[in-house]
């Protein structure tokens, strides 16, 4: 045999490329929903961790001042000294009060409906109630 007869161009046929594209599409269709489901769970976990950190800061505020901040003062009292609060020894947070993972402010009520205070996020939809990622997340 001569060397010219053994030489064939190396490459993929159009059919082989289409099969690979279909396989990749099937894999993405299977993996993507699972991945994005985990993203929603991580946002809920982040909101719970932030609420826990706010609770600790509020408890420290109460230890210093003898009471929790009023609803009117809100969570901003953890960062900025309220007027007429001589025992304030803050700031009680290293940074500003965080927004929830969906970019909305946490709701703070004092007195709370179930305890001394309530901290809650209305979830992804920003509306009271809901299920899944849209469910309310609170300190209770």
PDB file of C-alpha atoms in Angstrom:
ATOM      1  CA  UNK A   1       0.000   0.000   0.000  1.00  0.00           C
ATOM      2  CA  UNK A   2       1.158   3.451  -0.692  1.00  0.00           C
ATOM      3  CA  UNK A   3       0.966   6.193   1.884  1.00  0.00           C
ATOM      4  CA  UNK A   4      -1.627   8.165  -0.068  1.00  0.00           C
ATOM      5  CA  UNK A   5      -4.129   5.274   0.149  1.00  0.00           C
ATOM      6  CA  UNK A   6      -3.844   5.076   3.964  1.00  0.00           C
ATOM      7  CA  UNK A   7      -4.345   8.789   4.565  1.00  0.00           C
ATOM      8  CA  UNK A   8      -7.857   9.803   5.500  1.00  0.00           C
ATOM      9  CA  UNK A   9      -8.942  13.154   6.859  1.00  0.00           C
ATOM     10  CA  UNK A  10      -9.496  13.048  10.643  1.00  0.00           C
ATOM     11  CA  UNK A  11     -12.590  14.815  11.876  1.00  0.00           C
ATOM     12  CA  UNK A  12     -16.184  14.351  12.859  1.00  0.00           C
ATOM     13  CA  UNK A  13     -19.117  13.884  10.584  1.00  0.00           C
ATOM     14  CA  UNK A  14     -22.196  16.053  10.910  1.00  0.00           C
ATOM     15  CA  UNK A  15     -24.120  13.088  12.345  1.00  0.00           C
ATOM     16  CA  UNK A  16     -21.506  12.516  15.052  1.00  0.00           C
ATOM     17  CA  UNK A  17     -21.629  16.193  16.031  1.00  0.00           C
ATOM     18  CA  UNK A  18     -25.436  16.122  16.220  1.00  0.00           C
ATOM     19  CA  UNK A  19     -25.348  13.067  18.483  1.00  0.00           C
ATOM     20  CA  UNK A  20     -22.908  14.834  20.834  1.00  0.00           C
ATOM     21  CA  UNK A  21     -25.070  17.994  20.901  1.00  0.00           C
ATOM     22  CA  UNK A  22     -28.179  15.927  21.734  1.00  0.00           C
ATOM     23  CA  UNK A  23     -26.352  14.124  24.564  1.00  0.00           C
ATOM     24  CA  UNK A  24     -25.130  17.438  26.007  1.00  0.00           C
ATOM     25  CA  UNK A  25     -28.666  18.837  25.760  1.00  0.00           C
ATOM     26  CA  UNK A  26     -30.069  15.848  27.656  1.00  0.00           C
ATOM     27  CA  UNK A  27     -27.445  16.207  30.394  1.00  0.00           C
ATOM     28  CA  UNK A  28     -28.146  19.932  30.784  1.00  0.00           C
ATOM     29  CA  UNK A  29     -31.884  19.248  30.910  1.00  0.00           C
ATOM     30  CA  UNK A  30     -31.320  16.757  33.714  1.00  0.00           C
ATOM     31  CA  UNK A  31     -28.741  18.706  35.758  1.00  0.00           C
ATOM     32  CA  UNK A  32     -29.992  22.326  35.443  1.00  0.00           C
ATOM     33  CA  UNK A  33     -33.260  21.909  37.420  1.00  0.00           C
ATOM     34  CA  UNK A  34     -31.389  20.206  40.245  1.00  0.00           C
ATOM     35  CA  UNK A  35     -28.764  22.955  40.316  1.00  0.00           C
ATOM     36  CA  UNK A  36     -31.285  25.806  40.344  1.00  0.00           C
ATOM     37  CA  UNK A  37     -33.299  24.029  43.049  1.00  0.00           C
ATOM     38  CA  UNK A  38     -30.180  24.136  45.231  1.00  0.00           C
ATOM     39  CA  UNK A  39     -29.802  27.885  44.613  1.00  0.00           C
ATOM     40  CA  UNK A  40     -33.265  28.481  46.119  1.00  0.00           C
ATOM     41  CA  UNK A  41     -32.397  26.363  49.155  1.00  0.00           C
ATOM     42  CA  UNK A  42     -29.181  28.311  49.692  1.00  0.00           C
ATOM     43  CA  UNK A  43     -31.087  31.619  49.706  1.00  0.00           C
ATOM     44  CA  UNK A  44     -33.433  30.288  52.391  1.00  0.00           C
ATOM     45  CA  UNK A  45     -30.441  29.063  54.408  1.00  0.00           C
ATOM     46  CA  UNK A  46     -28.792  32.486  54.044  1.00  0.00           C
ATOM     47  CA  UNK A  47     -31.948  34.242  55.268  1.00  0.00           C
ATOM     48  CA  UNK A  48     -32.108  31.967  58.328  1.00  0.00           C
ATOM     49  CA  UNK A  49     -28.434  32.645  59.109  1.00  0.00           C
ATOM     50  CA  UNK A  50     -28.923  36.409  58.765  1.00  0.00           C
ATOM     51  CA  UNK A  51     -31.964  36.321  61.056  1.00  0.00           C
ATOM     52  CA  UNK A  52     -29.926  34.355  63.597  1.00  0.00           C
ATOM     53  CA  UNK A  53     -27.158  36.985  63.474  1.00  0.00           C
ATOM     54  CA  UNK A  54     -29.738  39.770  63.906  1.00  0.00           C
ATOM     55  CA  UNK A  55     -31.182  37.948  66.932  1.00  0.00           C
ATOM     56  CA  UNK A  56     -27.741  37.814  68.549  1.00  0.00           C
ATOM     57  CA  UNK A  57     -27.186  41.515  67.898  1.00  0.00           C
ATOM     58  CA  UNK A  58     -30.632  42.343  69.334  1.00  0.00           C
ATOM     59  CA  UNK A  59     -29.877  40.301  72.450  1.00  0.00           C
ATOM     60  CA  UNK A  60     -26.616  42.214  72.927  1.00  0.00           C
ATOM     61  CA  UNK A  61     -28.499  45.498  72.462  1.00  0.00           C
ATOM     62  CA  UNK A  62     -30.977  44.434  75.160  1.00  0.00           C
ATOM     63  CA  UNK A  63     -28.180  43.436  77.535  1.00  0.00           C
ATOM     64  CA  UNK A  64     -26.647  46.900  77.180  1.00  0.00           C
ATOM     65  CA  UNK A  65     -29.792  49.047  77.189  1.00  0.00           C
ATOM     66  CA  UNK A  66     -32.273  46.915  79.145  1.00  0.00           C
ATOM     67  CA  UNK A  67     -34.781  46.648  76.277  1.00  0.00           C
ATOM     68  CA  UNK A  68     -35.090  45.793  72.615  1.00  0.00           C
ATOM     69  CA  UNK A  69     -35.326  48.611  70.059  1.00  0.00           C
ATOM     70  CA  UNK A  70     -38.867  49.722  69.277  1.00  0.00           C
ATOM     71  CA  UNK A  71     -40.493  48.995  65.922  1.00  0.00           C
ATOM     72  CA  UNK A  72     -40.037  52.664  65.049  1.00  0.00           C
ATOM     73  CA  UNK A  73     -36.278  52.527  65.720  1.00  0.00           C
ATOM     74  CA  UNK A  74     -36.069  49.247  63.833  1.00  0.00           C
ATOM     75  CA  UNK A  75     -32.958  47.257  63.125  1.00  0.00           C
ATOM     76  CA  UNK A  76     -31.074  50.474  62.308  1.00  0.00           C
ATOM     77  CA  UNK A  77     -30.668  50.899  66.092  1.00  0.00           C
ATOM     78  CA  UNK A  78     -28.142  48.062  65.927  1.00  0.00           C
ATOM     79  CA  UNK A  79     -25.819  50.221  63.810  1.00  0.00           C
ATOM     80  CA  UNK A  80     -26.635  53.827  64.727  1.00  0.00           C
ATOM     81  CA  UNK A  81     -27.090  55.158  68.270  1.00  0.00           C
ATOM     82  CA  UNK A  82     -30.728  56.068  68.864  1.00  0.00           C
ATOM     83  CA  UNK A  83     -31.423  59.478  70.372  1.00  0.00           C
ATOM     84  CA  UNK A  84     -31.905  59.346  74.171  1.00  0.00           C
ATOM     85  CA  UNK A  85     -30.159  55.962  74.549  1.00  0.00           C
ATOM     86  CA  UNK A  86     -27.190  56.608  76.880  1.00  0.00           C
ATOM     87  CA  UNK A  87     -26.418  52.915  77.510  1.00  0.00           C
ATOM     88  CA  UNK A  88     -26.045  52.072  73.810  1.00  0.00           C
ATOM     89  CA  UNK A  89     -22.652  50.432  73.324  1.00  0.00           C
ATOM     90  CA  UNK A  90     -22.766  49.567  69.623  1.00  0.00           C
ATOM     91  CA  UNK A  91     -22.569  49.185  66.793  1.00  0.00           C
ATOM     92  CA  UNK A  92     -23.842  45.654  67.258  1.00  0.00           C
ATOM     93  CA  UNK A  93     -23.306  44.689  63.609  1.00  0.00           C
ATOM     94  CA  UNK A  94     -20.001  44.990  61.722  1.00  0.00           C
ATOM     95  CA  UNK A  95     -21.755  46.345  58.631  1.00  0.00           C
ATOM     96  CA  UNK A  96     -25.114  47.904  57.844  1.00  0.00           C
ATOM     97  CA  UNK A  97     -28.257  45.870  58.446  1.00  0.00           C
ATOM     98  CA  UNK A  98     -28.312  43.342  55.594  1.00  0.00           C
ATOM     99  CA  UNK A  99     -31.107  42.983  53.094  1.00  0.00           C
ATOM    100  CA  UNK A 100     -32.623  39.535  52.736  1.00  0.00           C
ATOM    101  CA  UNK A 101     -31.213  37.319  49.945  1.00  0.00           C
ATOM    102  CA  UNK A 102     -33.904  38.647  47.573  1.00  0.00           C
ATOM    103  CA  UNK A 103     -32.882  42.286  48.111  1.00  0.00           C
ATOM    104  CA  UNK A 104     -35.686  43.336  50.463  1.00  0.00           C
ATOM    105  CA  UNK A 105     -35.463  44.729  53.984  1.00  0.00           C
ATOM    106  CA  UNK A 106     -36.224  42.441  56.917  1.00  0.00           C
ATOM    107  CA  UNK A 107     -39.419  43.299  58.795  1.00  0.00           C
ATOM    108  CA  UNK A 108     -38.882  44.004  62.503  1.00  0.00           C
ATOM    109  CA  UNK A 109     -41.724  44.288  65.033  1.00  0.00           C
ATOM    110  CA  UNK A 110     -41.393  44.909  68.747  1.00  0.00           C
ATOM    111  CA  UNK A 111     -43.313  43.602  70.579  1.00  0.00           C
ATOM    112  CA  UNK A 112     -43.672  40.570  68.373  1.00  0.00           C
ATOM    113  CA  UNK A 113     -46.712  38.380  67.883  1.00  0.00           C
ATOM    114  CA  UNK A 114     -44.994  35.253  69.251  1.00  0.00           C
ATOM    115  CA  UNK A 115     -42.119  36.607  71.358  1.00  0.00           C
ATOM    116  CA  UNK A 116     -40.436  39.839  72.438  1.00  0.00           C
ATOM    117  CA  UNK A 117     -39.817  40.724  68.793  1.00  0.00           C
ATOM    118  CA  UNK A 118     -40.361  39.366  65.297  1.00  0.00           C
ATOM    119  CA  UNK A 119     -37.870  39.428  62.432  1.00  0.00           C
ATOM    120  CA  UNK A 120     -39.091  38.138  59.112  1.00  0.00           C
ATOM    121  CA  UNK A 121     -38.503  37.989  55.406  1.00  0.00           C
ATOM    122  CA  UNK A 122     -41.440  37.451  53.067  1.00  0.00           C
ATOM    123  CA  UNK A 123     -39.321  35.201  50.838  1.00  0.00           C
ATOM    124  CA  UNK A 124     -38.695  35.431  47.134  1.00  0.00           C
ATOM    125  CA  UNK A 125     -42.090  36.919  46.217  1.00  0.00           C
ATOM    126  CA  UNK A 126     -41.956  39.617  48.922  1.00  0.00           C
ATOM    127  CA  UNK A 127     -45.571  38.888  49.914  1.00  0.00           C
ATOM    128  CA  UNK A 128     -46.894  37.440  53.192  1.00  0.00           C
ATOM    129  CA  UNK A 129     -47.537  33.683  53.077  1.00  0.00           C
ATOM    130  CA  UNK A 130     -46.524  31.393  50.275  1.00  0.00           C
ATOM    131  CA  UNK A 131     -44.771  28.065  49.922  1.00  0.00           C
ATOM    132  CA  UNK A 132     -41.298  26.919  48.943  1.00  0.00           C
ATOM    133  CA  UNK A 133     -39.005  29.859  48.160  1.00  0.00           C
ATOM    134  CA  UNK A 134     -41.982  32.225  48.542  1.00  0.00           C
ATOM    135  CA  UNK A 135     -42.644  31.134  52.141  1.00  0.00           C
ATOM    136  CA  UNK A 136     -42.098  33.567  55.010  1.00  0.00           C
ATOM    137  CA  UNK A 137     -38.936  33.062  57.043  1.00  0.00           C
ATOM    138  CA  UNK A 138     -38.917  34.282  60.643  1.00  0.00           C
ATOM    139  CA  UNK A 139     -37.131  33.961  63.970  1.00  0.00           C
ATOM    140  CA  UNK A 140     -39.782  31.496  65.221  1.00  0.00           C
TER     141      UNK A 140
END
